[in-house]
Tab-separated table of C-alpha atoms in Angstrom:
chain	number	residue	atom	x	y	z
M	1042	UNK	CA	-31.562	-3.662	77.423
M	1043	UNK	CA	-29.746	-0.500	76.749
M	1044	UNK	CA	-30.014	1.687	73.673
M	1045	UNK	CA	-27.891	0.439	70.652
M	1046	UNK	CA	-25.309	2.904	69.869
M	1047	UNK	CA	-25.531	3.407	65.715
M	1048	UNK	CA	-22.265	5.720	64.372
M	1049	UNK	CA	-23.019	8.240	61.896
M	1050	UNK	CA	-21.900	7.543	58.449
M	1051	UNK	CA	-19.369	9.908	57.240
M	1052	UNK	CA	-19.810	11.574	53.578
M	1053	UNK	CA	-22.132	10.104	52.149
M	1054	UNK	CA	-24.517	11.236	49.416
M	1055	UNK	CA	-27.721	9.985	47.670
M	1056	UNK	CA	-26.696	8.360	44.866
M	1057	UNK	CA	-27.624	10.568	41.641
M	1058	UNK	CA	-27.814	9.540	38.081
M	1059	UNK	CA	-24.487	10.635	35.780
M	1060	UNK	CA	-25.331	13.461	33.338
M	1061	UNK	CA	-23.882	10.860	30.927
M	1062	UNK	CA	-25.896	7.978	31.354
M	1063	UNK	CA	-27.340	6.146	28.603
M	1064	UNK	CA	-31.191	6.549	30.370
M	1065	UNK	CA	-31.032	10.407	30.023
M	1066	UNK	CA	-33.691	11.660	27.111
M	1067	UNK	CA	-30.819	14.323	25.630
M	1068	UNK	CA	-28.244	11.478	25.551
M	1069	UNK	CA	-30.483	8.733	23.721
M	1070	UNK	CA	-31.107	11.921	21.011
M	1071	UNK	CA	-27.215	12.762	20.829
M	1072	UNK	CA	-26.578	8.609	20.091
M	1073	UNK	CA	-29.295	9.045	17.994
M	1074	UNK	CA	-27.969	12.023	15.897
M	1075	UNK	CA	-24.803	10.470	15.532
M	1076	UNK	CA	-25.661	6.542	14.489
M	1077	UNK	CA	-27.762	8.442	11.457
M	1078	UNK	CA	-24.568	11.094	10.149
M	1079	UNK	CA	-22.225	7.427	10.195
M	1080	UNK	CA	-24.489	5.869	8.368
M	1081	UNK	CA	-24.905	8.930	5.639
M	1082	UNK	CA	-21.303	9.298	4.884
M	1083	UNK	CA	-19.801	7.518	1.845
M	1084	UNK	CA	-16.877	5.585	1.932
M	1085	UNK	CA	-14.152	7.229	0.151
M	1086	UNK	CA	-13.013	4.392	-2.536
M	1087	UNK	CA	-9.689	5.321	-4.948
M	1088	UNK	CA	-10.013	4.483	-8.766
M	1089	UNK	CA	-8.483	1.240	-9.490
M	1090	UNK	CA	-5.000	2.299	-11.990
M	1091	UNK	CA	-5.331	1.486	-15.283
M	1092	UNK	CA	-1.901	0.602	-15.979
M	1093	UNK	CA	-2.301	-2.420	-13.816
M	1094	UNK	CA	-3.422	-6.041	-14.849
M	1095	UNK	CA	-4.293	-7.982	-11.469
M	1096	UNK	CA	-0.746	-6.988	-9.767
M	1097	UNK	CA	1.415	-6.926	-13.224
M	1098	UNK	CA	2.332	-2.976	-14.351
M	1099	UNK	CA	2.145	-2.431	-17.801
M	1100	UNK	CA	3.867	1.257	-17.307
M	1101	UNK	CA	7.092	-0.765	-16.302
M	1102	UNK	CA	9.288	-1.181	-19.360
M	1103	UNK	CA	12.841	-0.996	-20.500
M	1104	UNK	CA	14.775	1.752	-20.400
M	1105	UNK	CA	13.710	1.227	-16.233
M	1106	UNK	CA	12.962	4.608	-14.302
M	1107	UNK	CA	14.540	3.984	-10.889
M	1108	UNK	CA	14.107	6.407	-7.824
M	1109	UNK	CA	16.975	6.262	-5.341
M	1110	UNK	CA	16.838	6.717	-1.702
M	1111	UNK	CA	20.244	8.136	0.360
M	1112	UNK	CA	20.543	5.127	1.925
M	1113	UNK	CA	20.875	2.742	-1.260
M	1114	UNK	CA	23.152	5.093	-2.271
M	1115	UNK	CA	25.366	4.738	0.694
M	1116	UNK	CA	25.189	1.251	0.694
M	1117	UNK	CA	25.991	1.121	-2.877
M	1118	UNK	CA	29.305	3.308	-1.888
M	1119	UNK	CA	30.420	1.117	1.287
M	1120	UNK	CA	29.825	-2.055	-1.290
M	1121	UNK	CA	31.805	-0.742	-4.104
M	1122	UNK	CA	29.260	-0.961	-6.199
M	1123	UNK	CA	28.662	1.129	-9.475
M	1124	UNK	CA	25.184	1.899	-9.242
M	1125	UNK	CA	23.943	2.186	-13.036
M	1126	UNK	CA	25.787	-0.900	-14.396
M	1127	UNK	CA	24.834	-3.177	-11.172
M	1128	UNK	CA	21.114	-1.742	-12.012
M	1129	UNK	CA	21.855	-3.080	-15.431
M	1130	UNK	CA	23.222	-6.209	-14.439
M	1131	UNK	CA	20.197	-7.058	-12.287
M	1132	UNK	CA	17.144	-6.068	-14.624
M	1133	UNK	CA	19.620	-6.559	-18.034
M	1134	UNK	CA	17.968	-3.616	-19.475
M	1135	UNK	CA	18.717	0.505	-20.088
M	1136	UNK	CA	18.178	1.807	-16.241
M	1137	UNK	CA	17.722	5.339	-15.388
M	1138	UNK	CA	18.378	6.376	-11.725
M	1139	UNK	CA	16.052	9.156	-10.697
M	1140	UNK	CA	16.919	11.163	-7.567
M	1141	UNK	CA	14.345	13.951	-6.429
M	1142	UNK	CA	14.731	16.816	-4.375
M	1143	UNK	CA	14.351	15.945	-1.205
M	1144	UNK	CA	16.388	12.952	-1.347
M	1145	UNK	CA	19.215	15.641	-3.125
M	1146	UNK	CA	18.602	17.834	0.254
M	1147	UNK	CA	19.442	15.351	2.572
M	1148	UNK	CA	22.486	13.916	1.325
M	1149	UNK	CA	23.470	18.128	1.451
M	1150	UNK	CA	22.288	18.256	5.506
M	1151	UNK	CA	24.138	14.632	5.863
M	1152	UNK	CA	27.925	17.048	5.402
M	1153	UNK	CA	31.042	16.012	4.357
M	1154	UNK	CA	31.284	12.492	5.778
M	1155	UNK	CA	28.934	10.989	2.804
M	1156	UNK	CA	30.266	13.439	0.134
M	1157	UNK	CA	31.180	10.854	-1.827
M	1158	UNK	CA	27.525	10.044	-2.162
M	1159	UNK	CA	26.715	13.610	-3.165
M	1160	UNK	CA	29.138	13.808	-6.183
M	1161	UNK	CA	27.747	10.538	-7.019
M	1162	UNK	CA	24.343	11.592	-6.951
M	1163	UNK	CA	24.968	14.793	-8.735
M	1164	UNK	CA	26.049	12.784	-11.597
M	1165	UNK	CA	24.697	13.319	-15.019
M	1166	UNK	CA	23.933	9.713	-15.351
M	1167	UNK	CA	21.409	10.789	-12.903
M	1168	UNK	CA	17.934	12.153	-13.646
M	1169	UNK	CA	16.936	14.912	-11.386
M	1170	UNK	CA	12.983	15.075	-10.585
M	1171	UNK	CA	11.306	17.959	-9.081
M	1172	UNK	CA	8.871	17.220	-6.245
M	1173	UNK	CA	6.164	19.430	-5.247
M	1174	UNK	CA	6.655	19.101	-1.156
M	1175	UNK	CA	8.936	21.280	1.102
M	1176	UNK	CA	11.232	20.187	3.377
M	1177	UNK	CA	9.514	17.267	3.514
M	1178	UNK	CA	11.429	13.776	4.753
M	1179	UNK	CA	12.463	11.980	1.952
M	1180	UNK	CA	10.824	8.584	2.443
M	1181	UNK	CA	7.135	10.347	2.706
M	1182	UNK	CA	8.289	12.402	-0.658
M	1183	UNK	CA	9.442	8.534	-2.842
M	1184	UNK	CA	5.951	7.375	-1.285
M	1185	UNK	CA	3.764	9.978	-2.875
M	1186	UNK	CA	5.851	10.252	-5.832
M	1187	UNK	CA	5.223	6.344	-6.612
M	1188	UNK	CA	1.706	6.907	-5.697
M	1189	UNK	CA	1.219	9.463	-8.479
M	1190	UNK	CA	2.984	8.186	-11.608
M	1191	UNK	CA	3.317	4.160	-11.009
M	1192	UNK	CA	6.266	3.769	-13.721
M	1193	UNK	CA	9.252	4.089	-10.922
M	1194	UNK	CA	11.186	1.431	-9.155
M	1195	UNK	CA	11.946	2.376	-5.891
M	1196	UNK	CA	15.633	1.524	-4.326
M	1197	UNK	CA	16.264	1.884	-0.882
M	1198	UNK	CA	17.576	-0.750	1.502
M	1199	UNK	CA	15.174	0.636	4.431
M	1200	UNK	CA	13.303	-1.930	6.111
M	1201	UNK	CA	10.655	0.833	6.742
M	1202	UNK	CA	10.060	2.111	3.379
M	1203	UNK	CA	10.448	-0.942	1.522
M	1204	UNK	CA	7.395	-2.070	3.349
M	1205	UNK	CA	5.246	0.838	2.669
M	1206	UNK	CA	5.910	0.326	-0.336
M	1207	UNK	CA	4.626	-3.201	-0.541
M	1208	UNK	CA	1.384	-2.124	0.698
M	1209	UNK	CA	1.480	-0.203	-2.998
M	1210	UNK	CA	0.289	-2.705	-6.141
M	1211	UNK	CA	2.074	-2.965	-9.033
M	1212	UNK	CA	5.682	-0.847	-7.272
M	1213	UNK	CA	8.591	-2.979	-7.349
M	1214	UNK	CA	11.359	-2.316	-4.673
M	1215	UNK	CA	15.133	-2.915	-5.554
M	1216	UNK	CA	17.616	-3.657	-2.476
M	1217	UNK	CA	20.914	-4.906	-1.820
M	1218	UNK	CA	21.357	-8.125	-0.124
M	1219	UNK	CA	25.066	-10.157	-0.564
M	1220	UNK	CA	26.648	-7.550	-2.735
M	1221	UNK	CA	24.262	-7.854	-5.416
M	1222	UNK	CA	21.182	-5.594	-6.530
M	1223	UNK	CA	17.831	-7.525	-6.133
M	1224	UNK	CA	14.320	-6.583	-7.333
M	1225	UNK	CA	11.201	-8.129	-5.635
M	1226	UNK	CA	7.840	-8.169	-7.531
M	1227	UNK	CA	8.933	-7.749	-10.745
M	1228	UNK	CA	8.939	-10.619	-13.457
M	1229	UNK	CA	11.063	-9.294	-15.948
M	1230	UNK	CA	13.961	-9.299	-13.348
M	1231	UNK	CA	15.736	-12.259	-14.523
M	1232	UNK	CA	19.207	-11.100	-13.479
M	1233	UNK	CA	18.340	-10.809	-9.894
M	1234	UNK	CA	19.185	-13.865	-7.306
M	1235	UNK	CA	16.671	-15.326	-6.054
């Protein structure tokens, strides 16, 4: 019997232990260290409103405070749609449409094909509220601005806003849907289809 020939294995190495396993001292400290500073930190929990009663808003009340998004307003426009008296027509009550800055700067960047809607909104009818942010887009600026004072009604007929603002208790969103203004979450809305 001749000698069996055995082939050299090519690159291997002894196998070694990762620096990141779970059996290392250091690593079972680290895991350690940072199971104890989660289980420290408080959980951040907002104050409940005042103004609300389960999901009801007491701060909502005739004459209505109604911020307007460039959209609604351009939807309003290609409807033919007067904006204050269909706002009246769907809550029956005094409405005041609110426009803020931001909203006011993009209809200006939009140019002259929706100028229409920028003599509309610079109407006097219209209240004009100062926001705090800069240059900031529009949707995030109606957001916060509901979030701080709860007494708006937000129109806009974006898909995306109107359901961030869901997510927000006691904010009612008004939209257009078959040529008519429409509120949803709002009991006093007895004008609006439903």
């Amino acid at each position: 019997m001749g000698k069996s020939k055995k082939t050299r294995k090519f690159a291997v190495a002894k196998k070694i232990i990762s620096p990141k396993d779970a059996r290392i001292k250091s690593n079972q400290k680290e895991q350690k260290a940072l199971a104890e500073s989660k289980k420290e930190k408080p959980r951040h929990v907002d104050q409940a409103i005042s103004a609300l009663f389960f999901q009801y808003n007491t701060q909502l009340g005739p004459p209505y405070h109604i911020l307007v998004d460039t959209n609604f307003i351009n939807f309003s426009i290609r409807n033919k749609m007067d904006i204050v008296r269909s706002m009246m027509d769907c809550l029956l009550a005094k409405c005041i449409p609110c426009i803020t800055d931001c909203v006011m700067g993009e209809l200006e960047k939009l140019g002259s094909k929706y100028k229409v809607a920028l003599k509309l909104a610079q109407d006097p009818r219209f209240e004009r509220i100062p926001c705090q942010c800069r240059g900031c887009y529009a949707d995030d600026c109606l957001v916060n601005m509901v979030k701080q004072w709860r007494c708006f009604i937000v129109a806009t007929c974006d898909k995306e806003l109107r359901g961030r603002i869901r997510k927000i208790p006691g904010v009612p969103c008004m939209y257009i849907s078959s040529h008519r203004y429409t509120v949803e979450r709002m009991p006093e809305a007895f004008g609006a289809p439903r």
